[in-house]
Amino acid sequence: MRLAKTPLLMIRLVHCAPPFISNDDQPLCDAVEQAIRPCLCCKKECWYTIVSAATHELGYMPGEAGEQEALSTLKSIRQCVIENCAQVCLK
């Protein structure tokens, strides 16, 4: 039963992930999008930063080794959004 949940969670993670550009030369949001949707851009930045750090540390996408890994990454993303995006998203 536990194995059946893990692939479903990973599929959700992929479909819920905001799109990001892995090329460091390009911003996650352009100036227009940043002006129109600063909250979304902040959340994208959290997602990209946390997932990139976890991928670098693990050597693979978080969640590939189990549900707990994916949940830990999602908790870190949530904490980033709470700490860094609260003021932006309340406006």
PDB file of C-alpha atoms in Angstrom:
ATOM      1  CA  MET A   1       0.000   0.000   0.000  1.00  0.00           C
ATOM      2  CA  ARG A   2       2.787   2.427   0.833  1.00  0.00           C
ATOM      3  CA  LEU A   3       4.436   1.901  -2.555  1.00  0.00           C
ATOM      4  CA  ALA A   4       1.206   2.773  -4.336  1.00  0.00           C
ATOM      5  CA  LYS A   5       1.067   6.178  -2.618  1.00  0.00           C
ATOM      6  CA  THR A   6       4.601   7.216  -3.503  1.00  0.00           C
ATOM      7  CA  PRO A   7       4.204   7.403  -7.315  1.00  0.00           C
ATOM      8  CA  LEU A   8       0.943   9.319  -6.900  1.00  0.00           C
ATOM      9  CA  LEU A   9       2.665  11.838  -4.652  1.00  0.00           C
ATOM     10  CA  MET A  10       5.502  12.304  -7.113  1.00  0.00           C
ATOM     11  CA  ILE A  11       3.041  12.850  -9.957  1.00  0.00           C
ATOM     12  CA  ARG A  12       1.246  15.489  -7.908  1.00  0.00           C
ATOM     13  CA  LEU A  13       4.550  17.148  -7.133  1.00  0.00           C
ATOM     14  CA  VAL A  14       5.370  17.412 -10.821  1.00  0.00           C
ATOM     15  CA  HIS A  15       1.940  18.695 -11.845  1.00  0.00           C
ATOM     16  CA  CYS A  16       1.724  21.223  -9.013  1.00  0.00           C
ATOM     17  CA  ALA A  17       5.212  22.579  -9.513  1.00  0.00           C
ATOM     18  CA  PRO A  18       5.294  26.098 -10.844  1.00  0.00           C
ATOM     19  CA  PRO A  19       7.296  26.360 -14.044  1.00  0.00           C
ATOM     20  CA  PHE A  20      10.814  27.638 -13.595  1.00  0.00           C
ATOM     21  CA  ILE A  21      13.791  28.329 -15.773  1.00  0.00           C
ATOM     22  CA  SER A  22      16.874  26.410 -14.736  1.00  0.00           C
ATOM     23  CA  ASN A  23      19.179  28.797 -16.578  1.00  0.00           C
ATOM     24  CA  ASP A  24      20.601  31.177 -13.960  1.00  0.00           C
ATOM     25  CA  ASP A  25      20.941  33.948 -16.557  1.00  0.00           C
ATOM     26  CA  GLN A  26      17.182  34.365 -16.814  1.00  0.00           C
ATOM     27  CA  PRO A  27      14.892  35.414 -13.963  1.00  0.00           C
ATOM     28  CA  LEU A  28      11.972  33.268 -12.882  1.00  0.00           C
ATOM     29  CA  CYS A  29       9.645  36.191 -13.583  1.00  0.00           C
ATOM     30  CA  ASP A  30      10.179  38.988 -16.056  1.00  0.00           C
ATOM     31  CA  ALA A  31       9.661  42.608 -14.987  1.00  0.00           C
ATOM     32  CA  VAL A  32       6.050  42.692 -16.185  1.00  0.00           C
ATOM     33  CA  GLU A  33       5.077  39.492 -14.382  1.00  0.00           C
ATOM     34  CA  GLN A  34       6.912  40.685 -11.249  1.00  0.00           C
ATOM     35  CA  ALA A  35       4.868  43.906 -11.300  1.00  0.00           C
ATOM     36  CA  ILE A  36       1.560  42.121 -11.924  1.00  0.00           C
ATOM     37  CA  ARG A  37       2.042  38.997  -9.776  1.00  0.00           C
ATOM     38  CA  PRO A  38       4.725  39.598  -7.140  1.00  0.00           C
ATOM     39  CA  CYS A  39       3.258  36.958  -4.814  1.00  0.00           C
ATOM     40  CA  LEU A  40       3.392  34.239  -7.471  1.00  0.00           C
ATOM     41  CA  CYS A  41       6.942  35.249  -8.402  1.00  0.00           C
ATOM     42  CA  CYS A  42       8.016  35.028  -4.765  1.00  0.00           C
ATOM     43  CA  LYS A  43       6.485  31.560  -4.485  1.00  0.00           C
ATOM     44  CA  LYS A  44       8.234  30.476  -7.696  1.00  0.00           C
ATOM     45  CA  GLU A  45      11.523  31.696  -6.249  1.00  0.00           C
ATOM     46  CA  CYS A  46      10.966  29.649  -3.082  1.00  0.00           C
ATOM     47  CA  TRP A  47      10.043  26.567  -5.093  1.00  0.00           C
ATOM     48  CA  TYR A  48      13.061  26.841  -7.383  1.00  0.00           C
ATOM     49  CA  THR A  49      15.534  27.640  -4.606  1.00  0.00           C
ATOM     50  CA  ILE A  50      14.462  24.811  -2.285  1.00  0.00           C
ATOM     51  CA  VAL A  51      14.085  22.164  -5.000  1.00  0.00           C
ATOM     52  CA  SER A  52      17.414  23.131  -6.577  1.00  0.00           C
ATOM     53  CA  ALA A  53      19.211  22.958  -3.219  1.00  0.00           C
ATOM     54  CA  ALA A  54      17.622  19.612  -2.360  1.00  0.00           C
ATOM     55  CA  THR A  55      18.403  18.207  -5.808  1.00  0.00           C
ATOM     56  CA  HIS A  56      22.008  19.366  -5.512  1.00  0.00           C
ATOM     57  CA  GLU A  57      22.345  17.859  -2.038  1.00  0.00           C
ATOM     58  CA  LEU A  58      20.632  14.559  -2.876  1.00  0.00           C
ATOM     59  CA  GLY A  59      21.879  14.147  -6.423  1.00  0.00           C
ATOM     60  CA  TYR A  60      18.343  13.479  -7.690  1.00  0.00           C
ATOM     61  CA  MET A  61      14.868  15.044  -7.550  1.00  0.00           C
ATOM     62  CA  PRO A  62      13.434  15.063  -4.021  1.00  0.00           C
ATOM     63  CA  GLY A  63      10.854  12.333  -3.614  1.00  0.00           C
ATOM     64  CA  GLU A  64      12.548   9.723  -5.781  1.00  0.00           C
ATOM     65  CA  ALA A  65      13.680   7.839  -2.668  1.00  0.00           C
ATOM     66  CA  GLY A  66      10.320   7.993  -0.940  1.00  0.00           C
ATOM     67  CA  GLU A  67       7.359   9.946   0.271  1.00  0.00           C
ATOM     68  CA  GLN A  68       9.109  11.299   3.362  1.00  0.00           C
ATOM     69  CA  GLU A  69      11.731  12.988   1.207  1.00  0.00           C
ATOM     70  CA  ALA A  70       9.044  14.674  -0.905  1.00  0.00           C
ATOM     71  CA  LEU A  71       7.119  15.797   2.175  1.00  0.00           C
ATOM     72  CA  SER A  72      10.255  17.230   3.746  1.00  0.00           C
ATOM     73  CA  THR A  73      10.948  19.250   0.604  1.00  0.00           C
ATOM     74  CA  LEU A  74       7.360  20.508   0.487  1.00  0.00           C
ATOM     75  CA  LYS A  75       7.592  21.565   4.144  1.00  0.00           C
ATOM     76  CA  SER A  76      10.767  23.497   3.361  1.00  0.00           C
ATOM     77  CA  ILE A  77       9.065  25.221   0.431  1.00  0.00           C
ATOM     78  CA  ARG A  78       6.105  26.119   2.648  1.00  0.00           C
ATOM     79  CA  GLN A  79       8.432  27.558   5.302  1.00  0.00           C
ATOM     80  CA  CYS A  80      10.215  29.628   2.666  1.00  0.00           C
ATOM     81  CA  VAL A  81       6.900  31.025   1.425  1.00  0.00           C
ATOM     82  CA  ILE A  82       5.801  31.872   4.983  1.00  0.00           C
ATOM     83  CA  GLU A  83       9.081  33.584   5.829  1.00  0.00           C
ATOM     84  CA  ASN A  84       9.805  35.333   2.533  1.00  0.00           C
ATOM     85  CA  CYS A  85       6.505  35.945   0.772  1.00  0.00           C
ATOM     86  CA  ALA A  86       4.081  36.913   3.539  1.00  0.00           C
ATOM     87  CA  GLN A  87       4.540  40.664   3.110  1.00  0.00           C
ATOM     88  CA  VAL A  88       4.448  40.462  -0.683  1.00  0.00           C
ATOM     89  CA  CYS A  89       1.356  38.263  -0.764  1.00  0.00           C
ATOM     90  CA  LEU A  90      -0.634  40.337   1.736  1.00  0.00           C
ATOM     91  CA  LYS A  91      -0.561  43.446  -0.466  1.00  0.00           C
TER      92      LYS A  91
END
